[in-house]
Coordinates of C-alpha atoms in Angstrom, one line a residue:
Chain A
X1 CA -10.8 0.6 19.5
X2 CA -7.9 -1.3 18.5
X3 CA -4.1 -0.8 18.1
X4 CA -2.1 -1.8 15.1
X5 CA 1.6 -2.5 15.1
X6 CA 4.3 -2.0 12.4
X7 CA 6.0 -5.4 11.9
X8 CA 9.5 -3.6 11.1
X9 CA 9.9 -1.0 13.9
X10 CA 7.2 -1.8 16.5
X11 CA 5.4 1.8 15.8
X12 CA 1.8 1.6 17.2
X13 CA -1.3 3.2 15.7
X14 CA -4.0 3.5 18.2
X15 CA -7.4 3.8 16.7
X16 CA -8.5 5.9 19.9
X17 CA -5.8 8.5 19.4
X18 CA -5.6 8.7 15.5
X19 CA -2.8 10.7 14.3
X20 CA -4.1 14.2 14.2
X21 CA -0.4 15.6 13.1
X22 CA -1.2 13.7 9.8
X23 CA -4.8 14.6 9.5
X24 CA -6.1 11.2 10.9
X25 CA -8.8 12.2 13.5
X26 CA -8.9 10.4 16.8
X27 CA -11.2 7.5 16.5
X28 CA -10.3 6.6 13.0
X29 CA -10.7 2.8 12.4
X30 CA -7.6 1.2 10.7
X31 CA -9.7 0.2 7.8
X32 CA -10.4 4.1 7.2
X33 CA -6.8 5.1 7.4
X34 CA -5.5 5.8 3.8
X35 CA -4.0 2.8 2.0
X36 CA -1.0 4.9 0.9
X37 CA -0.2 5.7 4.5
X38 CA 2.9 4.5 5.9
X39 CA 4.7 4.0 9.1
X40 CA 5.8 7.5 10.2
X41 CA 8.8 6.0 12.0
X42 CA 10.2 3.5 9.3
X43 CA 8.1 3.7 6.3
X44 CA 6.6 0.4 6.1
X45 CA 3.3 0.2 4.3
X46 CA -0.1 0.0 5.9
X47 CA -0.4 -3.7 4.7
X48 CA 2.5 -4.5 7.0
X49 CA 1.0 -3.7 10.2
X50 CA -0.6 -6.3 12.5
X51 CA -3.4 -5.9 15.0
X52 CA -2.2 -6.1 18.6
X53 CA -3.8 -7.7 21.5
X54 CA -5.4 -5.1 23.6
X55 CA -4.2 -4.8 27.2
Chain B
X1 CA 8.9 2.4 -26.7
X2 CA 7.3 2.3 -23.4
X3 CA 6.5 -1.5 -23.8
X4 CA 9.9 -2.2 -25.1
X5 CA 11.3 -0.2 -22.1
X6 CA 9.1 -2.3 -19.7
X7 CA 10.2 -5.5 -21.2
X8 CA 13.6 -4.4 -20.8
X9 CA 13.1 -3.7 -17.1
X10 CA 11.4 -7.0 -16.4
X11 CA 14.3 -8.6 -18.2
X12 CA 16.7 -6.8 -16.1
X13 CA 15.0 -7.7 -12.8
X14 CA 14.8 -11.2 -13.9
X15 CA 18.3 -11.1 -15.5
X16 CA 19.8 -11.3 -12.1
X17 CA 17.8 -14.3 -11.2
X18 CA 20.3 -16.9 -11.1
X19 CA 23.0 -14.5 -10.2
X20 CA 21.6 -14.4 -6.7
X21 CA 22.8 -18.0 -6.0
X22 CA 26.3 -16.5 -5.7
X23 CA 25.2 -15.0 -2.4
X24 CA 25.5 -18.6 -1.0
X25 CA 28.8 -19.3 -3.0
X26 CA 30.4 -16.6 -0.9
X27 CA 29.9 -18.5 2.2
X28 CA 32.4 -21.0 0.6
X29 CA 35.3 -18.5 0.5
X30 CA 37.3 -19.8 3.5
X31 CA 36.9 -23.4 1.8
X32 CA 38.1 -22.0 -1.5
X33 CA 41.3 -20.5 0.2
X34 CA 42.0 -23.6 1.9
X35 CA 41.7 -25.9 -1.2
X36 CA 43.9 -23.3 -3.1
X37 CA 46.5 -23.6 -0.3
X38 CA 46.3 -27.5 -0.4
X39 CA 46.6 -27.6 -4.2
X40 CA 49.5 -25.2 -4.2
X41 CA 51.2 -26.1 -0.9
X42 CA 51.2 -22.3 -0.6
X43 CA 50.0 -21.2 2.9
X44 CA 49.4 -17.7 1.7
X45 CA 46.5 -19.0 -0.4
X46 CA 44.5 -19.0 3.1
X47 CA 44.1 -15.3 2.4
X48 CA 42.1 -15.7 -0.6
X49 CA 38.9 -14.3 1.0
X50 CA 40.5 -11.1 2.1
X51 CA 42.0 -10.8 -1.3
X52 CA 38.6 -11.5 -2.8
X53 CA 36.9 -8.9 -0.9
X54 CA 39.4 -6.0 -0.8
X55 CA 40.8 -6.4 -4.1
X56 CA 39.2 -8.7 -6.6
X57 CA 35.4 -7.5 -5.9
X58 CA 36.3 -3.7 -6.2
X59 CA 38.1 -4.5 -9.5
X60 CA 35.3 -6.5 -10.7
X61 CA 32.8 -3.8 -9.7
X62 CA 34.9 -1.4 -11.7
X63 CA 35.0 -3.6 -14.8
X64 CA 31.6 -4.9 -14.8
X65 CA 30.0 -1.5 -13.8
X66 CA 26.6 -0.5 -12.9
X67 CA 23.0 -1.3 -13.4
X68 CA 20.3 1.2 -12.6
X69 CA 17.4 -0.6 -14.0
X70 CA 14.2 -1.3 -12.0
X71 CA 11.7 -4.0 -12.2
X72 CA 8.4 -2.9 -13.7
X73 CA 6.0 -2.0 -10.9
X74 CA 3.4 -4.5 -12.4
X75 CA 6.0 -7.4 -12.1
X76 CA 6.9 -6.6 -8.6
X77 CA 4.3 -8.6 -6.9
X78 CA 5.2 -11.8 -8.9
X79 CA 8.8 -11.1 -8.2
X80 CA 8.3 -10.8 -4.4
X81 CA 6.1 -13.9 -4.4
X82 CA 8.4 -16.1 -6.3
X83 CA 9.9 -18.4 -3.8
X84 CA 13.1 -19.1 -5.7
X85 CA 14.4 -15.7 -4.2
X86 CA 13.7 -16.8 -0.7
X87 CA 15.6 -20.2 -1.2
X88 CA 18.7 -18.4 -2.4
X89 CA 18.9 -16.7 1.0
X90 CA 17.9 -19.8 3.0
X91 CA 20.8 -21.7 1.1
X92 CA 23.2 -19.5 2.6
X93 CA 22.8 -20.9 6.0
X94 CA 23.7 -24.7 5.7
X95 CA 26.7 -23.6 3.7
X96 CA 27.6 -21.1 6.3
X97 CA 27.2 -23.6 9.2
X98 CA 29.1 -26.4 7.4
X99 CA 32.0 -24.0 6.7
X100 CA 32.1 -22.8 10.5
X101 CA 32.2 -26.6 11.7
X102 CA 34.9 -27.2 9.1
X103 CA 36.7 -24.5 10.2
X104 CA 36.7 -25.2 14.0
X105 CA 37.4 -28.8 13.1
X106 CA 40.6 -27.6 11.2
X107 CA 41.7 -25.2 14.1
X108 CA 41.1 -28.0 16.7
X109 CA 43.1 -30.4 14.7
X110 CA 46.2 -28.3 15.4
X111 CA 48.1 -28.9 12.0
X112 CA 47.8 -25.6 10.6
X113 CA 50.6 -23.2 10.4
X114 CA 50.3 -19.7 11.9
X115 CA 49.9 -18.2 8.5
X116 CA 47.1 -20.5 7.8
X117 CA 45.5 -20.0 11.1
X118 CA 45.3 -16.4 10.5
X119 CA 44.3 -16.5 7.0
X120 CA 41.4 -18.9 8.0
X121 CA 40.4 -16.7 10.9
X122 CA 40.2 -13.6 8.7
X123 CA 38.3 -15.5 6.0
X124 CA 35.8 -17.0 8.7
X125 CA 35.3 -13.4 9.8
X126 CA 34.4 -12.2 6.3
X127 CA 32.0 -14.9 6.1
X128 CA 30.5 -14.0 9.2
X129 CA 30.2 -10.4 8.2
X130 CA 28.4 -11.6 5.1
X131 CA 26.2 -13.7 7.1
X132 CA 25.0 -10.5 9.0
X133 CA 23.9 -9.5 5.5
X134 CA 21.8 -12.7 4.8
X135 CA 20.4 -12.4 8.4
X136 CA 19.5 -8.7 7.7
X137 CA 17.5 -9.8 4.6
X138 CA 15.8 -12.7 6.3
X139 CA 15.1 -10.5 9.5
X140 CA 13.0 -8.0 8.0
X141 CA 10.3 -10.4 6.8
X142 CA 7.0 -11.6 8.4
X143 CA 7.2 -15.5 8.0
X144 CA 8.3 -17.2 11.2
X145 CA 10.8 -19.4 9.4
X146 CA 12.6 -16.4 7.9
X147 CA 12.9 -14.8 11.3
X148 CA 14.3 -17.8 13.0
X149 CA 16.8 -18.4 10.1
X150 CA 17.9 -14.9 10.6
X151 CA 18.6 -15.5 14.1
X152 CA 20.5 -18.9 13.4
X153 CA 22.7 -17.0 10.6
X154 CA 23.7 -14.5 13.5
X155 CA 24.6 -17.1 16.0
X156 CA 28.2 -17.6 14.6
X157 CA 28.8 -14.0 14.6
X158 CA 27.6 -13.7 18.4
X159 CA 25.5 -10.6 17.1
X160 CA 22.0 -11.8 17.9
X161 CA 20.8 -8.4 19.3
X162 CA 21.2 -7.0 15.6
X163 CA 17.8 -8.8 14.9
X164 CA 16.3 -6.6 17.5
X165 CA 18.2 -3.5 17.1
X166 CA 18.2 -3.2 13.4
X167 CA 14.4 -3.1 12.9
X168 CA 13.1 -1.5 16.0
X169 CA 16.2 0.8 16.6
X170 CA 18.0 1.5 13.4
X171 CA 15.1 1.6 10.9
X172 CA 12.9 4.0 13.3
X173 CA 16.0 6.2 13.9
X174 CA 18.0 6.0 10.9
X175 CA 19.7 9.2 9.9
X176 CA 18.9 11.0 13.0
X177 CA 21.5 12.0 15.8
X178 CA 19.8 9.2 18.0
X179 CA 20.7 6.3 15.8
X180 CA 24.1 5.0 16.9
X181 CA 24.5 3.1 13.4
X182 CA 24.2 6.4 11.5
X183 CA 27.4 7.9 10.9
X184 CA 27.9 11.7 10.8
X185 CA 30.1 13.8 8.5
X186 CA 33.4 14.4 9.9
X187 CA 33.4 11.2 12.0
X188 CA 36.0 8.7 11.2
X189 CA 35.3 5.0 11.2
X190 CA 37.4 4.6 14.1
X191 CA 35.2 7.1 16.1
X192 CA 32.1 5.5 14.7
X193 CA 33.1 2.0 15.5
X194 CA 32.8 1.9 19.4
X195 CA 29.8 4.4 19.1
X196 CA 27.8 2.0 17.1
X197 CA 29.0 -1.3 18.7
X198 CA 27.9 -0.2 22.3
X199 CA 25.3 2.1 21.3
X200 CA 23.5 -0.6 19.3
X201 CA 24.1 -3.1 22.0
X202 CA 22.4 -0.7 24.9
X203 CA 19.6 0.1 22.4
X204 CA 18.9 -3.5 21.7
X205 CA 18.7 -4.3 25.4
X206 CA 16.6 -1.3 26.3
X207 CA 14.1 -2.4 23.5
X208 CA 13.6 -5.7 24.8
X209 CA 13.5 -4.4 28.4
X210 CA 10.7 -1.9 27.4
X211 CA 8.7 -4.6 25.6
X212 CA 8.9 -7.2 28.3
X213 CA 7.9 -4.6 31.1
X214 CA 4.8 -3.8 29.1
X215 CA 4.0 -7.5 29.7
X216 CA 5.0 -7.3 33.2
X217 CA 7.9 -9.4 32.6
X218 CA 11.5 -8.8 33.6
X219 CA 14.3 -8.2 31.3
X220 CA 15.8 -11.7 32.2
X221 CA 12.6 -13.5 31.1
X222 CA 13.3 -16.2 28.6
X223 CA 11.1 -14.4 26.1
X224 CA 14.0 -11.6 25.8
X225 CA 15.1 -12.1 22.1
X226 CA 18.5 -10.8 22.9
X227 CA 19.0 -13.6 25.5
X228 CA 17.5 -16.2 23.3
X229 CA 19.9 -15.3 20.4
X230 CA 23.1 -15.0 22.5
X231 CA 22.2 -18.4 24.1
X232 CA 22.3 -19.7 20.7
X233 CA 25.8 -18.6 20.3
X234 CA 27.0 -20.0 23.5
X235 CA 25.3 -23.2 22.7
X236 CA 27.1 -23.3 19.2
X237 CA 30.5 -22.1 20.7
X238 CA 30.3 -24.5 23.7
X239 CA 29.5 -27.4 21.4
X240 CA 32.2 -26.7 18.9
X241 CA 34.8 -26.3 21.8
X242 CA 33.6 -29.6 23.3
X243 CA 34.0 -31.4 20.2
X244 CA 37.3 -29.8 19.0
X245 CA 39.2 -28.5 21.9
X246 CA 40.0 -25.2 23.6
X247 CA 42.0 -23.8 20.7
X248 CA 38.6 -23.3 18.7
X249 CA 37.3 -20.7 21.3
X250 CA 39.8 -17.8 20.5
X251 CA 39.4 -18.7 16.8
X252 CA 35.6 -18.4 17.1
X253 CA 35.6 -15.1 19.2
X254 CA 38.1 -13.5 16.9
X255 CA 36.3 -14.5 13.8
X256 CA 32.9 -13.1 15.2
X257 CA 34.6 -9.7 16.1
X258 CA 35.9 -9.3 12.4
X259 CA 32.5 -10.3 11.1
X260 CA 30.9 -7.6 13.3
X261 CA 33.2 -4.9 12.5
X262 CA 32.8 -5.7 8.7
X263 CA 29.0 -5.0 9.3
X264 CA 29.5 -1.9 11.4
X265 CA 31.8 -0.6 8.6
X266 CA 29.0 -1.0 6.0
X267 CA 26.8 0.8 8.5
X268 CA 29.4 3.6 8.4
X269 CA 29.0 4.0 4.8
X270 CA 25.3 3.7 4.3
X271 CA 24.1 6.9 5.9
X272 CA 27.3 8.9 6.1
X273 CA 26.3 12.7 6.6
X274 CA 22.6 12.1 5.9
X275 CA 19.9 13.5 8.1
X276 CA 16.2 13.5 8.6
X277 CA 14.7 16.8 9.8
X278 CA 12.1 17.3 12.4
X279 CA 8.6 18.5 11.3
X280 CA 6.8 21.4 12.9
X281 CA 5.1 18.7 15.2
X282 CA 8.4 17.4 16.5
X283 CA 8.4 14.1 14.7
X284 CA 11.2 13.1 12.3
X285 CA 10.4 13.4 8.7
X286 CA 9.5 9.8 6.9
X287 CA 12.7 8.3 5.8
X288 CA 13.0 9.0 2.0
X289 CA 15.5 7.5 -0.6
X290 CA 17.6 10.7 -0.1
X291 CA 18.5 9.5 3.6
X292 CA 20.6 6.6 2.6
X293 CA 23.3 6.2 0.0
X294 CA 22.6 4.0 -3.0
X295 CA 24.9 2.0 -5.3
X296 CA 24.3 0.1 -8.4
X297 CA 27.5 -1.7 -9.0
X298 CA 26.5 -5.1 -10.0
X299 CA 29.0 -7.3 -8.6
X300 CA 28.7 -6.3 -5.0
X301 CA 24.8 -6.0 -5.4
X302 CA 24.7 -9.5 -6.5
X303 CA 27.2 -10.9 -3.6
X304 CA 24.9 -9.0 -1.0
X305 CA 21.4 -9.6 -2.1
X306 CA 20.9 -5.8 -3.4
X307 CA 22.0 -4.6 0.1
X308 CA 23.3 -1.4 -1.7
X309 CA 19.9 -0.5 -3.0
X310 CA 19.8 0.9 0.5
X311 CA 17.8 4.0 -0.4
X312 CA 14.9 1.9 -1.4
X313 CA 15.3 -0.5 1.5
X314 CA 14.9 2.2 4.1
X315 CA 12.1 4.1 2.5
X316 CA 10.2 0.8 1.8
X317 CA 11.6 -1.6 4.5
X318 CA 9.4 -4.6 3.8
X319 CA 10.4 -4.8 0.1
X320 CA 12.2 -8.2 -0.7
X321 CA 15.9 -7.6 -2.1
X322 CA 15.0 -8.8 -5.7
X323 CA 12.6 -5.9 -6.1
X324 CA 14.5 -3.0 -4.7
X325 CA 14.7 0.0 -7.0
X326 CA 17.4 2.7 -7.9
X327 CA 16.2 6.3 -7.1
X328 CA 17.5 9.2 -9.2
X329 CA 16.9 11.4 -6.0
X330 CA 19.1 9.1 -3.8
X331 CA 22.8 10.2 -3.2
X332 CA 25.2 7.8 -5.1
X333 CA 28.1 6.1 -3.8
X334 CA 31.2 6.3 -6.2
X335 CA 31.7 2.5 -5.9
X336 CA 30.4 -0.6 -4.3
X337 CA 30.6 -1.6 -0.6
X338 CA 33.8 -3.7 -1.1
X339 CA 35.8 -0.7 -2.4
X340 CA 34.1 1.7 0.1
X341 CA 35.3 -0.3 3.1
X342 CA 38.9 0.0 2.0
X343 CA 38.2 3.8 1.5
X344 CA 36.4 4.1 5.0
X345 CA 39.5 2.4 6.6
X346 CA 41.6 5.4 5.6
X347 CA 39.9 8.6 7.0
X348 CA 41.9 11.2 5.2
X349 CA 40.9 9.6 1.9
X350 CA 37.4 8.9 2.9
X351 CA 36.8 12.5 3.7
X352 CA 38.3 13.5 0.5
X353 CA 36.0 11.4 -1.6
X354 CA 32.8 11.4 0.3
X355 CA 32.6 15.2 1.9
X356 CA 32.4 16.8 -1.3
X357 CA 29.5 14.3 -2.2
X358 CA 27.6 15.1 0.9
X359 CA 28.1 18.9 0.3
X360 CA 26.8 18.4 -3.2
X361 CA 23.9 16.1 -2.1
X362 CA 22.9 19.2 0.1
X363 CA 23.4 21.6 -2.7
X364 CA 26.1 23.3 -0.6
X365 CA 24.0 23.8 2.5
X366 CA 25.8 21.8 5.1
X367 CA 23.3 22.9 7.8
X368 CA 21.2 20.2 6.3
X369 CA 23.6 17.6 6.7
X370 CA 24.3 15.3 9.7
X371 CA 27.4 16.8 11.1
X372 CA 29.8 15.3 13.8
X373 CA 29.5 17.9 16.7
X374 CA 33.1 18.2 17.3
X375 CA 33.9 18.9 13.5
X376 CA 30.6 21.0 12.7
X377 CA 32.2 24.4 12.9
X378 CA 35.3 23.6 10.8
X379 CA 33.1 21.9 8.2
X380 CA 30.8 24.7 7.8
X381 CA 33.6 27.0 7.5
X382 CA 35.6 25.2 5.0
X383 CA 32.7 24.3 2.7
X384 CA 30.8 27.7 3.2
X385 CA 34.1 29.4 2.3
X386 CA 34.8 27.2 -0.8
X387 CA 31.2 27.9 -2.1
X388 CA 31.6 31.4 -1.8
X389 CA 34.9 31.3 -3.6
X390 CA 33.4 29.5 -6.6

């Protein structure tokens, strides 16, 4: 399970947690997140997220 | 028909191509003023930059008018990757630094009259305000070079924390009560100013503190991007003072304050009265074009790298300036930022022009707007009554 971070605002998508509010189930891999999904905080596109180092 | 339209759009996007070089020419405003003063022997010419900003540009916006054309979607990728547009923004910075050093040298020389000194300081402040705009465009980008150039451009303005706060604070909280840099309907520029300056500073500090704490580091760690950026200012101001004498220091500090206040005045305009609502899950809705004021006046857009295509910028924050679009659903400012900052400085006039626009944008339902808490009741009363009367 990895985390991906928005390069604009720092929002983190955690594959383990998913985003159930947005219909993205816990455990959804980043590759399986829809391509038209955007950062819920600032609107940056999925392509502008970077993989984070896992703590 | 549609092919012709596409061609027109592509041409329109490319049509501004060489105009973007004007962005760097703006950095020369203080020098233009000085040259005019030298040629005419008239010290008032040092005030060329303020006259340019507050009089010439608003008039030019009025005369030249608007351009609401958008680049064709199929052309956007090529437009974004064309390095020419990046170089236009990079070019601003050496000009900015040369002018700052030139200004400090003149002030240190002690030969300027008080009139010339005031004009030069004001002009330099305007240059610094515009430099924050350049830093803004660069600071959103992924490449390391652009991130560093953004911080270098912010050093003469002593506003390095903007780089942190704008992306990780303002873009996340824009058009919500939590954002210090989003103005509320009924709030004057003068009430907004301390709230945004102090609030943004505190937020930038907090963002870096939290980020470093997660790595087990203190907020005073050298990796703190605020401290790094402020150190650049200390180094620059220190070097200029050492080179040209103590008279340079108040000059640098005052022009930085003017630059910062120019930026914050533009912040006041950009989201005035606009509000993102919370969804059922308690998260703010995504930022849409309707959450920022847009403006298509050509002259100010060319001078500010399309900053006024602000509705698209916030809804799609990684789009490069040359590709930003006009959206019909976005609320539209009556004129470009240069005219709007004059209006913002006079609160009764500002309210008279802008409040009806906020009401119209929300189709008369001000409960959907971002209201200044102290004025909320009276605004709701006034505009509900006027809606009922018509």
